[in-house]
Short mmCIF file of N, CA and C in Angstrom, two decimals:
data_model
loop_
_atom_site.label_atom_id
_atom_site.label_comp_id
_atom_site.label_asym_id
_atom_site.label_seq_id
_atom_site.Cartn_x
_atom_site.Cartn_y
_atom_site.Cartn_z
N MET A 1050 0.59 -0.80 0.53
CA MET A 1050 -0.13 -0.54 0.00
C MET A 1050 0.65 1.35 0.10
N SER A 1051 2.24 1.23 0.67
CA SER A 1051 3.04 2.26 0.63
C SER A 1051 3.83 2.84 -0.41
N ASP A 1052 3.36 1.44 -1.77
CA ASP A 1052 3.96 1.87 -2.94
C ASP A 1052 2.80 2.90 -3.83
N ASP A 1053 1.85 2.75 -3.55
CA ASP A 1053 1.00 3.45 -4.31
C ASP A 1053 1.23 5.09 -3.89
N ASN A 1054 1.33 5.10 -2.53
CA ASN A 1054 1.38 7.04 -1.99
C ASN A 1054 2.66 7.15 -2.18
N ASP A 1055 2.95 6.10 -2.29
CA ASP A 1055 4.57 7.01 -3.34
C ASP A 1055 4.87 7.55 -4.72
N THR A 1056 3.85 6.06 -5.59
CA THR A 1056 3.98 6.73 -6.35
C THR A 1056 3.05 8.27 -7.47
N LYS A 1057 1.57 8.08 -5.84
CA LYS A 1057 1.56 9.49 -6.24
C LYS A 1057 1.82 10.66 -4.76
N ASP A 1058 2.78 10.27 -5.00
CA ASP A 1058 3.55 11.88 -4.25
C ASP A 1058 4.71 11.97 -5.24
N GLN A 1059 5.21 11.53 -6.41
CA GLN A 1059 5.85 11.98 -7.36
C GLN A 1059 5.68 12.81 -8.10
N PHE A 1060 6.76 14.22 -8.19
CA PHE A 1060 6.71 15.64 -9.00
C PHE A 1060 7.49 14.55 -10.36
N PRO A 1061 6.47 15.44 -11.37
CA PRO A 1061 6.84 15.13 -12.47
C PRO A 1061 8.36 15.99 -12.40
N ASP A 1062 9.86 16.33 -13.14
CA ASP A 1062 11.15 16.79 -13.62
C ASP A 1062 10.88 17.77 -13.87
N ARG A 1063 9.20 18.14 -15.05
CA ARG A 1063 9.01 19.36 -15.29
C ARG A 1063 7.25 20.04 -15.37
N LEU A 1064 7.27 20.71 -14.70
CA LEU A 1064 5.96 21.01 -14.15
C LEU A 1064 5.56 22.34 -15.01
N SER A 1065 4.19 22.43 -15.10
CA SER A 1065 4.02 23.64 -15.51
C SER A 1065 2.44 24.08 -15.63
N VAL A 1066 2.05 25.70 -15.25
CA VAL A 1066 0.78 25.94 -14.84
C VAL A 1066 -0.19 26.69 -15.87
N ASP A 1067 0.24 26.38 -17.40
CA ASP A 1067 -0.31 26.93 -19.12
C ASP A 1067 -0.33 25.56 -18.98
N PRO A 1068 -2.14 25.37 -19.74
CA PRO A 1068 -2.46 24.80 -20.00
C PRO A 1068 -2.51 24.85 -21.15
N ASN A 1069 -1.58 24.92 -21.96
CA ASN A 1069 -1.25 25.24 -23.60
C ASN A 1069 0.05 24.36 -23.03
N SER A 1070 1.23 24.51 -22.10
CA SER A 1070 2.25 23.96 -22.38
C SER A 1070 2.34 22.12 -22.33
N PRO A 1071 2.93 22.08 -23.20
CA PRO A 1071 3.12 20.12 -23.10
C PRO A 1071 3.82 19.49 -21.55
N TYR A 1072 4.46 20.49 -21.00
CA TYR A 1072 4.78 19.82 -19.44
C TYR A 1072 3.17 20.30 -17.92
N TYR A 1073 2.06 20.18 -18.56
CA TYR A 1073 0.86 21.44 -17.65
C TYR A 1073 0.58 19.74 -17.63
N ASN A 1074 0.03 19.36 -15.80
CA ASN A 1074 -1.25 17.86 -15.54
C ASN A 1074 -1.45 18.70 -14.63
N ALA A 1075 -3.06 18.44 -15.16
CA ALA A 1075 -4.53 19.22 -14.15
C ALA A 1075 -4.41 18.78 -12.26
N ASP A 1076 -4.01 16.70 -12.64
CA ASP A 1076 -3.70 16.22 -11.62
C ASP A 1076 -3.15 16.19 -10.72
N ILE A 1077 -2.16 16.40 -10.72
CA ILE A 1077 -0.90 17.48 -9.69
C ILE A 1077 -1.03 18.49 -9.78
N LEU A 1078 -1.34 19.23 -10.68
CA LEU A 1078 -1.38 20.34 -9.97
C LEU A 1078 -3.31 21.05 -8.81
N ALA A 1079 -3.78 19.65 -9.50
CA ALA A 1079 -5.37 19.95 -7.84
C ALA A 1079 -4.23 19.65 -6.38
N ARG A 1080 -3.89 19.42 -6.77
CA ARG A 1080 -3.08 18.60 -4.93
C ARG A 1080 -2.20 19.91 -4.78
N ASP A 1081 -2.59 21.01 -4.84
CA ASP A 1081 -2.25 21.86 -3.99
C ASP A 1081 -0.46 22.02 -4.34
N VAL A 1082 0.35 21.84 -5.46
CA VAL A 1082 1.47 21.49 -5.05
C VAL A 1082 2.42 23.78 -4.26
N GLY A 1083 3.35 23.36 -4.24
CA GLY A 1083 3.78 24.52 -3.16
C GLY A 1083 5.37 23.91 -3.68
N ILE A 1084 6.41 25.24 -4.29
CA ILE A 1084 7.76 25.20 -4.88
C ILE A 1084 8.42 26.24 -3.66
N ARG A 1085 9.06 25.42 -3.67
CA ARG A 1085 10.43 26.41 -2.56
C ARG A 1085 11.18 26.04 -4.15
N PHE A 1086 11.99 27.81 -3.36
CA PHE A 1086 13.36 28.17 -4.30
C PHE A 1086 14.39 28.01 -3.45
N LYS A 1087 15.55 27.69 -3.28
CA LYS A 1087 16.46 27.95 -2.53
C LYS A 1087 16.16 28.52 -1.50
N GLY A 1088 15.24 27.88 -0.69
CA GLY A 1088 14.90 27.68 0.57
C GLY A 1088 14.16 28.39 1.07
N VAL A 1089 12.89 29.16 0.43
CA VAL A 1089 12.32 30.55 0.00
C VAL A 1089 10.97 29.86 -0.65
N GLU A 1090 9.28 29.91 0.56
CA GLU A 1090 8.61 29.70 -0.65
C GLU A 1090 8.52 30.47 -1.90
N LYS A 1091 8.23 30.46 -2.81
CA LYS A 1091 8.10 30.99 -4.06
C LYS A 1091 6.41 30.74 -4.37
N THR A 1092 5.37 31.88 -4.44
CA THR A 1092 3.91 31.76 -4.97
C THR A 1092 3.82 32.18 -6.63
N ASN A 1093 4.93 32.66 -7.11
CA ASN A 1093 4.41 33.34 -8.59
C ASN A 1093 5.51 32.31 -9.27
N VAL A 1094 5.46 30.72 -9.60
CA VAL A 1094 6.03 30.03 -10.03
C VAL A 1094 5.03 29.29 -11.14
N GLU A 1095 5.85 30.06 -12.32
CA GLU A 1095 5.05 29.52 -13.17
C GLU A 1095 5.68 28.49 -14.11
N GLU A 1096 6.75 27.61 -14.36
CA GLU A 1096 7.27 26.49 -14.24
C GLU A 1096 8.11 26.33 -13.70
N TYR A 1097 8.36 25.35 -13.22
CA TYR A 1097 9.69 24.34 -12.57
C TYR A 1097 10.35 23.43 -13.31
N CYS A 1098 11.89 23.10 -13.88
CA CYS A 1098 12.67 22.03 -14.05
C CYS A 1098 13.29 21.85 -12.98
N ILE A 1099 12.96 20.21 -12.34
CA ILE A 1099 13.81 20.32 -11.22
C ILE A 1099 15.64 19.62 -11.88
N SER A 1100 15.65 18.87 -12.08
CA SER A 1100 17.58 17.81 -13.12
C SER A 1100 18.10 19.66 -13.35
N GLU A 1101 17.35 20.53 -13.62
CA GLU A 1101 17.99 21.74 -14.68
C GLU A 1101 17.83 23.17 -13.42
N GLY A 1102 17.23 22.72 -12.56
CA GLY A 1102 17.50 23.19 -11.81
C GLY A 1102 16.77 25.05 -11.92
N TRP A 1103 15.62 25.62 -12.81
CA TRP A 1103 15.52 26.60 -12.95
C TRP A 1103 13.75 26.80 -12.31
N VAL A 1104 13.11 28.18 -12.45
CA VAL A 1104 12.15 28.50 -11.83
C VAL A 1104 11.92 29.54 -13.30
N ARG A 1105 10.28 29.31 -13.70
CA ARG A 1105 10.06 30.70 -14.33
C ARG A 1105 9.14 31.51 -13.32
N VAL A 1106 9.33 33.04 -12.65
CA VAL A 1106 8.19 33.17 -12.18
C VAL A 1106 8.11 34.72 -12.52
N THR A 1107 7.06 35.43 -12.45
CA THR A 1107 6.36 36.06 -12.98
C THR A 1107 6.98 37.57 -12.88
N ALA A 1108 6.74 37.88 -14.01
CA ALA A 1108 8.14 39.25 -13.25
C ALA A 1108 6.46 40.66 -13.64
N GLY A 1109 6.37 40.46 -12.30
CA GLY A 1109 5.72 41.92 -12.46
C GLY A 1109 4.32 41.51 -12.90
N ASN A 1110 3.21 42.75 -13.09
CA ASN A 1110 2.18 42.41 -13.95
C ASN A 1110 2.65 42.40 -15.36
N ALA A 1111 3.80 42.79 -15.87
CA ALA A 1111 4.37 42.72 -17.65
C ALA A 1111 2.95 41.46 -18.03
N LYS A 1112 2.60 41.41 -19.00
CA LYS A 1112 2.34 40.81 -20.68
C LYS A 1112 2.67 41.25 -21.46
N ASP A 1113 2.16 39.77 -22.88
CA ASP A 1113 3.67 39.62 -23.48
C ASP A 1113 2.50 40.23 -24.73
N ARG A 1114 2.34 40.63 -25.37
CA ARG A 1114 1.53 40.96 -26.64
C ARG A 1114 0.10 39.84 -27.26
N TYR A 1115 0.46 38.72 -26.27
CA TYR A 1115 -1.20 37.60 -26.82
C TYR A 1115 -1.15 37.21 -25.22
N GLY A 1116 -1.04 38.40 -23.86
CA GLY A 1116 -1.76 38.59 -23.17
C GLY A 1116 -1.31 37.08 -22.16
N ASN A 1117 -0.24 36.93 -22.34
CA ASN A 1117 0.45 36.07 -20.56
C ASN A 1117 1.24 36.59 -20.25
N PRO A 1118 1.29 36.34 -18.91
CA PRO A 1118 1.99 36.99 -18.14
C PRO A 1118 3.82 36.75 -18.16
N LEU A 1119 5.27 38.08 -18.50
CA LEU A 1119 6.24 37.81 -19.28
C LEU A 1119 6.97 37.29 -18.21
N THR A 1120 7.93 36.36 -18.13
CA THR A 1120 8.10 35.45 -16.62
C THR A 1120 9.82 35.72 -17.37
N ILE A 1121 10.61 35.32 -15.98
CA ILE A 1121 12.37 35.25 -16.12
C ILE A 1121 12.27 33.96 -15.49
N LYS A 1122 13.77 33.25 -15.71
CA LYS A 1122 13.88 31.53 -15.57
C LYS A 1122 15.19 32.48 -14.30
N VAL A 1123 15.22 31.69 -13.49
CA VAL A 1123 15.98 31.80 -12.32
C VAL A 1123 17.13 30.57 -12.17
N HIS A 1124 18.01 30.44 -11.73
CA HIS A 1124 17.98 29.25 -12.00
C HIS A 1124 18.79 28.81 -9.75
N GLY A 1125 18.58 27.83 -9.49
CA GLY A 1125 18.96 27.70 -8.30
C GLY A 1125 18.21 25.77 -7.68
N PRO A 1126 18.30 26.03 -6.66
CA PRO A 1126 17.64 24.78 -5.92
C PRO A 1126 16.43 24.90 -5.95
N VAL A 1127 15.53 23.73 -6.78
CA VAL A 1127 14.18 23.83 -6.73
C VAL A 1127 13.41 22.33 -6.25
N GLU A 1128 12.61 22.70 -4.95
CA GLU A 1128 12.36 21.63 -4.26
C GLU A 1128 10.57 22.10 -4.39
N PRO A 1129 9.74 21.04 -5.17
CA PRO A 1129 8.30 21.12 -5.38
C PRO A 1129 7.52 19.48 -4.12
N TYR A 1130 6.41 20.06 -3.15
CA TYR A 1130 5.89 19.83 -2.36
C TYR A 1130 4.68 19.71 -2.37
N PHE A 1131 3.79 18.79 -1.49
CA PHE A 1131 2.18 19.42 -1.39
C PHE A 1131 1.63 19.91 -0.38
N ARG A 1132 0.75 20.32 -0.59
CA ARG A 1132 0.64 21.52 0.30
C ARG A 1132 -0.12 20.65 1.17
N ASP A 1133 -0.51 19.70 1.01
CA ASP A 1133 -2.24 19.08 1.73
C ASP A 1133 -1.05 18.66 2.43
N LYS A 1134 0.19 17.82 2.07
CA LYS A 1134 0.82 17.17 2.62
C LYS A 1134 1.45 17.61 4.59
N THR A 1135 1.77 18.83 3.95
CA THR A 1135 2.36 20.18 5.18
C THR A 1135 1.48 20.16 6.09
N LYS A 1136 0.16 20.08 5.64
CA LYS A 1136 -0.57 20.83 6.58
C LYS A 1136 -1.12 19.29 8.12
N SER A 1137 -0.89 18.68 7.45
CA SER A 1137 -1.98 17.75 8.09
C SER A 1137 -0.79 16.51 9.27
#
């Protein structure tokens, strides 16, 4: 039984909140994913990659010509976690 929980708690190497991205996964995002970047919790992360060690964060309220938020790629250690697990 613990094997099922371990596989459900696995994070993909790359995850995006943009539904048009190939790295979008609604099932995982529904569980309220939190990101710690360089030891600090970030709430403005649009996409992350664990193996390459980067996150894309929104750059204020700026938008591109298609209405999507402008993002900046920042490098460092990435630690995703499920917020629903930390509360209990």
